Amino acid sequence: FYDLVCELTMNGQSVGKRFLKIRVISDDGAQPSLGKYLLRWLFRIIDFTFTSEACALISVAVTNKKQRLGDIVAGTIVIKTSPRTAMQDIAFIPEQEDYTPVYRDVLLLKDREIELIHEVILTYMQNRNPEIVFAMAARIKNHLNIAQMEGMHELAFLQTLIKDYNHLTSKA
């Protein structure tokens, strides 16, 4: 019961998860609902108690997103909360002077959101799972109320957003 209460009140973390710098999120990148937390918590019985942790170990070993059965059923994933790269290493690449930004509305995003887009791109480069790229692109398009250029795939869209953001903020 402790894990459920902590995850609900501590932004997807228990004390242990906070110490390990991990947290639970919905598989679409959003904050999980009460139902998702509850379902995840209920499946702990199968993941750990009934199977002596074997179910959890096997499912984490064989799933692309390293999810235990409770995460799969609930539609949640556990992510690292600390960035893999330092902020000064993120995507601040000098652009050509004659570069013309594609998405000027990118300035409506916060630095943290740009950092998260960069993290999604890095995660994709490591595990080649396109679902997280599709989900992030959809959320950003919805958030900014913009359309992706015809013929541009989601990864290029996210990379263009970072390029545009860097160009526009460096000129401000």
mmCIF file of C-alpha atoms in Angstrom:
data_model
loop_
_atom_site.group_PDB
_atom_site.id
_atom_site.type_symbol
_atom_site.label_atom_id
_atom_site.label_comp_id
_atom_site.label_asym_id
_atom_site.label_seq_id
_atom_site.Cartn_x
_atom_site.Cartn_y
_atom_site.Cartn_z
ATOM 1 C CA PHE A 1 0.000 0.000 0.000
ATOM 2 C CA TYR A 2 2.987 2.268 0.713
ATOM 3 C CA ASP A 3 4.130 2.280 -2.942
ATOM 4 C CA LEU A 4 0.674 3.208 -4.204
ATOM 5 C CA VAL A 5 0.282 6.124 -1.787
ATOM 6 C CA CYS A 6 3.802 7.390 -2.477
ATOM 7 C CA GLU A 7 3.450 7.193 -6.261
ATOM 8 C CA LEU A 8 0.138 9.059 -6.063
ATOM 9 C CA THR A 9 1.440 11.817 -3.799
ATOM 10 C CA MET A 10 5.083 12.081 -4.888
ATOM 11 C CA ASN A 11 4.796 12.496 -8.674
ATOM 12 C CA GLY A 12 5.215 8.802 -9.530
ATOM 13 C CA GLN A 13 7.956 8.123 -6.997
ATOM 14 C CA SER A 14 8.395 6.308 -3.715
ATOM 15 C CA VAL A 15 11.254 7.189 -1.391
ATOM 16 C CA GLY A 16 13.314 4.420 -2.994
ATOM 17 C CA LYS A 17 12.503 5.571 -6.506
ATOM 18 C CA ARG A 18 13.421 9.135 -5.596
ATOM 19 C CA PHE A 19 16.768 7.903 -4.225
ATOM 20 C CA LEU A 20 17.382 5.916 -7.436
ATOM 21 C CA LYS A 21 16.240 8.918 -9.529
ATOM 22 C CA ILE A 22 13.469 7.034 -11.306
ATOM 23 C CA ARG A 23 9.714 7.541 -11.501
ATOM 24 C CA VAL A 24 6.580 6.075 -13.031
ATOM 25 C CA ILE A 25 4.937 7.801 -15.990
ATOM 26 C CA SER A 26 2.160 6.831 -18.371
ATOM 27 C CA ASP A 27 3.424 5.223 -21.576
ATOM 28 C CA ASP A 28 2.275 8.313 -23.494
ATOM 29 C CA GLY A 29 4.537 10.515 -21.363
ATOM 30 C CA ALA A 30 1.754 11.959 -19.202
ATOM 31 C CA GLN A 31 1.177 11.674 -15.464
ATOM 32 C CA PRO A 32 -0.547 8.309 -14.794
ATOM 33 C CA SER A 33 -4.150 8.327 -13.635
ATOM 34 C CA LEU A 34 -5.277 6.871 -10.316
ATOM 35 C CA GLY A 35 -6.524 3.825 -12.222
ATOM 36 C CA LYS A 36 -3.114 3.214 -13.815
ATOM 37 C CA TYR A 37 -1.326 3.493 -10.476
ATOM 38 C CA LEU A 38 -3.889 1.157 -8.871
ATOM 39 C CA LEU A 39 -3.650 -1.433 -11.656
ATOM 40 C CA ARG A 40 0.154 -1.323 -11.542
ATOM 41 C CA TRP A 41 0.078 -1.747 -7.769
ATOM 42 C CA LEU A 42 -2.403 -4.665 -7.895
ATOM 43 C CA PHE A 43 -0.207 -6.561 -10.351
ATOM 44 C CA ARG A 44 2.664 -6.463 -7.835
ATOM 45 C CA ILE A 45 1.048 -9.604 -6.403
ATOM 46 C CA ILE A 46 1.694 -11.476 -9.662
ATOM 47 C CA ASP A 47 5.016 -9.789 -10.427
ATOM 48 C CA PHE A 48 6.555 -10.401 -7.022
ATOM 49 C CA THR A 49 4.513 -12.472 -4.564
ATOM 50 C CA PHE A 50 3.018 -15.380 -6.541
ATOM 51 C CA THR A 51 6.024 -15.866 -8.800
ATOM 52 C CA SER A 52 8.825 -15.043 -6.350
ATOM 53 C CA GLU A 53 9.828 -12.093 -8.562
ATOM 54 C CA ALA A 54 10.352 -14.375 -11.584
ATOM 55 C CA CYS A 55 7.519 -12.790 -13.580
ATOM 56 C CA ALA A 56 8.921 -9.288 -13.029
ATOM 57 C CA LEU A 57 12.465 -10.346 -13.924
ATOM 58 C CA ILE A 58 11.403 -12.157 -17.081
ATOM 59 C CA SER A 59 9.098 -9.401 -18.318
ATOM 60 C CA VAL A 60 11.725 -6.709 -17.693
ATOM 61 C CA ALA A 61 14.293 -8.819 -19.542
ATOM 62 C CA VAL A 62 12.160 -9.496 -22.626
ATOM 63 C CA THR A 63 10.180 -6.277 -23.168
ATOM 64 C CA ASN A 64 11.535 -3.396 -25.257
ATOM 65 C CA LYS A 65 10.647 -0.813 -22.634
ATOM 66 C CA LYS A 66 11.937 -2.966 -19.731
ATOM 67 C CA GLN A 67 8.463 -3.129 -18.167
ATOM 68 C CA ARG A 68 7.190 -5.552 -15.597
ATOM 69 C CA LEU A 69 3.779 -7.144 -16.132
ATOM 70 C CA GLY A 70 2.049 -4.532 -13.956
ATOM 71 C CA ASP A 71 3.482 -1.730 -16.098
ATOM 72 C CA ILE A 72 2.397 -3.412 -19.328
ATOM 73 C CA VAL A 73 -1.168 -3.938 -18.103
ATOM 74 C CA ALA A 74 -1.409 -0.441 -16.592
ATOM 75 C CA GLY A 75 0.200 1.336 -19.544
ATOM 76 C CA THR A 76 3.057 2.783 -17.490
ATOM 77 C CA ILE A 77 6.843 2.832 -17.693
ATOM 78 C CA VAL A 78 9.604 3.634 -15.231
ATOM 79 C CA ILE A 79 12.007 6.327 -16.410
ATOM 80 C CA LYS A 80 15.151 7.963 -15.108
ATOM 81 C CA THR A 81 14.574 11.471 -13.772
ATOM 82 C CA SER A 82 18.146 12.649 -14.094
ATOM 83 C CA PRO A 83 19.158 13.675 -17.599
ATOM 84 C CA ARG A 84 21.821 11.526 -19.228
ATOM 85 C CA THR A 85 23.535 14.634 -20.503
ATOM 86 C CA ALA A 86 24.399 17.897 -18.871
ATOM 87 C CA MET A 87 22.361 20.910 -19.920
ATOM 88 C CA GLN A 88 25.406 22.576 -21.480
ATOM 89 C CA ASP A 89 25.850 19.544 -23.766
ATOM 90 C CA ILE A 90 22.310 19.653 -25.109
ATOM 91 C CA ALA A 91 21.630 20.650 -28.653
ATOM 92 C CA PHE A 92 23.168 24.127 -28.647
ATOM 93 C CA ILE A 93 24.845 23.727 -31.987
ATOM 94 C CA PRO A 94 25.852 26.842 -33.905
ATOM 95 C CA GLU A 95 23.572 27.299 -36.889
ATOM 96 C CA GLN A 96 24.216 28.848 -40.242
ATOM 97 C CA GLU A 97 23.530 32.568 -40.300
ATOM 98 C CA ASP A 98 21.152 32.162 -43.228
ATOM 99 C CA TYR A 99 19.084 29.424 -41.527
ATOM 100 C CA THR A 100 15.335 30.073 -41.666
ATOM 101 C CA PRO A 101 13.368 28.508 -38.792
ATOM 102 C CA VAL A 102 10.440 26.329 -39.791
ATOM 103 C CA TYR A 103 8.409 26.478 -36.560
ATOM 104 C CA ARG A 104 8.517 29.925 -34.951
ATOM 105 C CA ASP A 105 5.942 28.842 -32.347
ATOM 106 C CA VAL A 106 8.692 26.724 -30.805
ATOM 107 C CA LEU A 107 9.449 29.796 -28.665
ATOM 108 C CA LEU A 108 6.291 28.969 -26.695
ATOM 109 C CA LEU A 109 8.114 25.943 -25.259
ATOM 110 C CA LYS A 110 10.083 26.111 -22.025
ATOM 111 C CA ASP A 111 13.746 25.097 -21.780
ATOM 112 C CA ARG A 112 12.684 21.978 -19.860
ATOM 113 C CA GLU A 113 10.380 20.937 -22.703
ATOM 114 C CA ILE A 114 13.200 21.314 -25.232
ATOM 115 C CA GLU A 115 15.427 19.276 -22.924
ATOM 116 C CA LEU A 116 12.733 16.586 -22.785
ATOM 117 C CA ILE A 117 12.486 16.513 -26.592
ATOM 118 C CA HIS A 118 16.255 16.041 -26.710
ATOM 119 C CA GLU A 119 16.014 13.209 -24.147
ATOM 120 C CA VAL A 120 13.362 11.509 -26.289
ATOM 121 C CA ILE A 121 15.655 11.716 -29.329
ATOM 122 C CA LEU A 122 18.581 10.278 -27.330
ATOM 123 C CA THR A 123 16.380 7.479 -25.986
ATOM 124 C CA TYR A 124 15.240 6.654 -29.507
ATOM 125 C CA MET A 125 18.847 6.569 -30.748
ATOM 126 C CA GLN A 126 19.677 4.047 -28.009
ATOM 127 C CA ASN A 127 16.737 1.651 -28.236
ATOM 128 C CA ARG A 128 15.231 2.380 -31.687
ATOM 129 C CA ASN A 129 11.692 2.276 -30.286
ATOM 130 C CA PRO A 130 9.740 4.804 -32.373
ATOM 131 C CA GLU A 131 6.680 4.879 -30.083
ATOM 132 C CA ILE A 132 8.197 7.482 -27.767
ATOM 133 C CA VAL A 133 9.102 9.694 -30.758
ATOM 134 C CA PHE A 134 5.562 9.432 -32.154
ATOM 135 C CA ALA A 135 4.048 10.202 -28.744
ATOM 136 C CA MET A 136 6.299 13.223 -28.143
ATOM 137 C CA ALA A 137 5.707 14.605 -31.648
ATOM 138 C CA ALA A 138 1.937 14.263 -31.203
ATOM 139 C CA ARG A 139 2.018 15.995 -27.813
ATOM 140 C CA ILE A 140 4.132 18.895 -29.101
ATOM 141 C CA LYS A 141 1.976 19.355 -32.217
ATOM 142 C CA ASN A 142 -1.105 19.420 -30.006
ATOM 143 C CA HIS A 143 0.509 21.721 -27.416
ATOM 144 C CA LEU A 144 1.705 24.250 -29.996
ATOM 145 C CA ASN A 145 -1.274 23.688 -32.308
ATOM 146 C CA ILE A 146 1.023 23.231 -35.304
ATOM 147 C CA ALA A 147 1.126 20.783 -38.191
ATOM 148 C CA GLN A 148 4.144 18.767 -39.189
ATOM 149 C CA MET A 149 5.459 19.620 -42.663
ATOM 150 C CA GLU A 150 4.267 17.209 -45.316
ATOM 151 C CA GLY A 151 6.765 14.416 -45.892
ATOM 152 C CA MET A 152 8.649 15.112 -42.646
ATOM 153 C CA HIS A 153 8.848 12.137 -40.284
ATOM 154 C CA GLU A 154 8.402 12.574 -36.536
ATOM 155 C CA LEU A 155 12.097 12.303 -35.648
ATOM 156 C CA ALA A 156 13.016 15.011 -38.168
ATOM 157 C CA PHE A 157 10.149 17.107 -36.795
ATOM 158 C CA LEU A 158 11.561 16.926 -33.249
ATOM 159 C CA GLN A 159 15.098 17.629 -34.479
ATOM 160 C CA THR A 160 13.816 20.634 -36.433
ATOM 161 C CA LEU A 161 12.080 21.965 -33.330
ATOM 162 C CA ILE A 162 15.362 21.872 -31.412
ATOM 163 C CA LYS A 163 17.236 23.498 -34.291
ATOM 164 C CA ASP A 164 14.588 26.227 -34.583
ATOM 165 C CA TYR A 165 14.543 26.820 -30.826
ATOM 166 C CA ASN A 166 18.314 27.158 -30.668
ATOM 167 C CA HIS A 167 18.396 29.487 -33.659
ATOM 168 C CA LEU A 168 15.576 31.719 -32.416
ATOM 169 C CA THR A 169 16.784 31.911 -28.809
ATOM 170 C CA SER A 170 20.348 32.655 -29.870
ATOM 171 C CA LYS A 171 19.071 35.638 -31.873
ATOM 172 C CA ALA A 172 16.934 37.016 -29.025
#
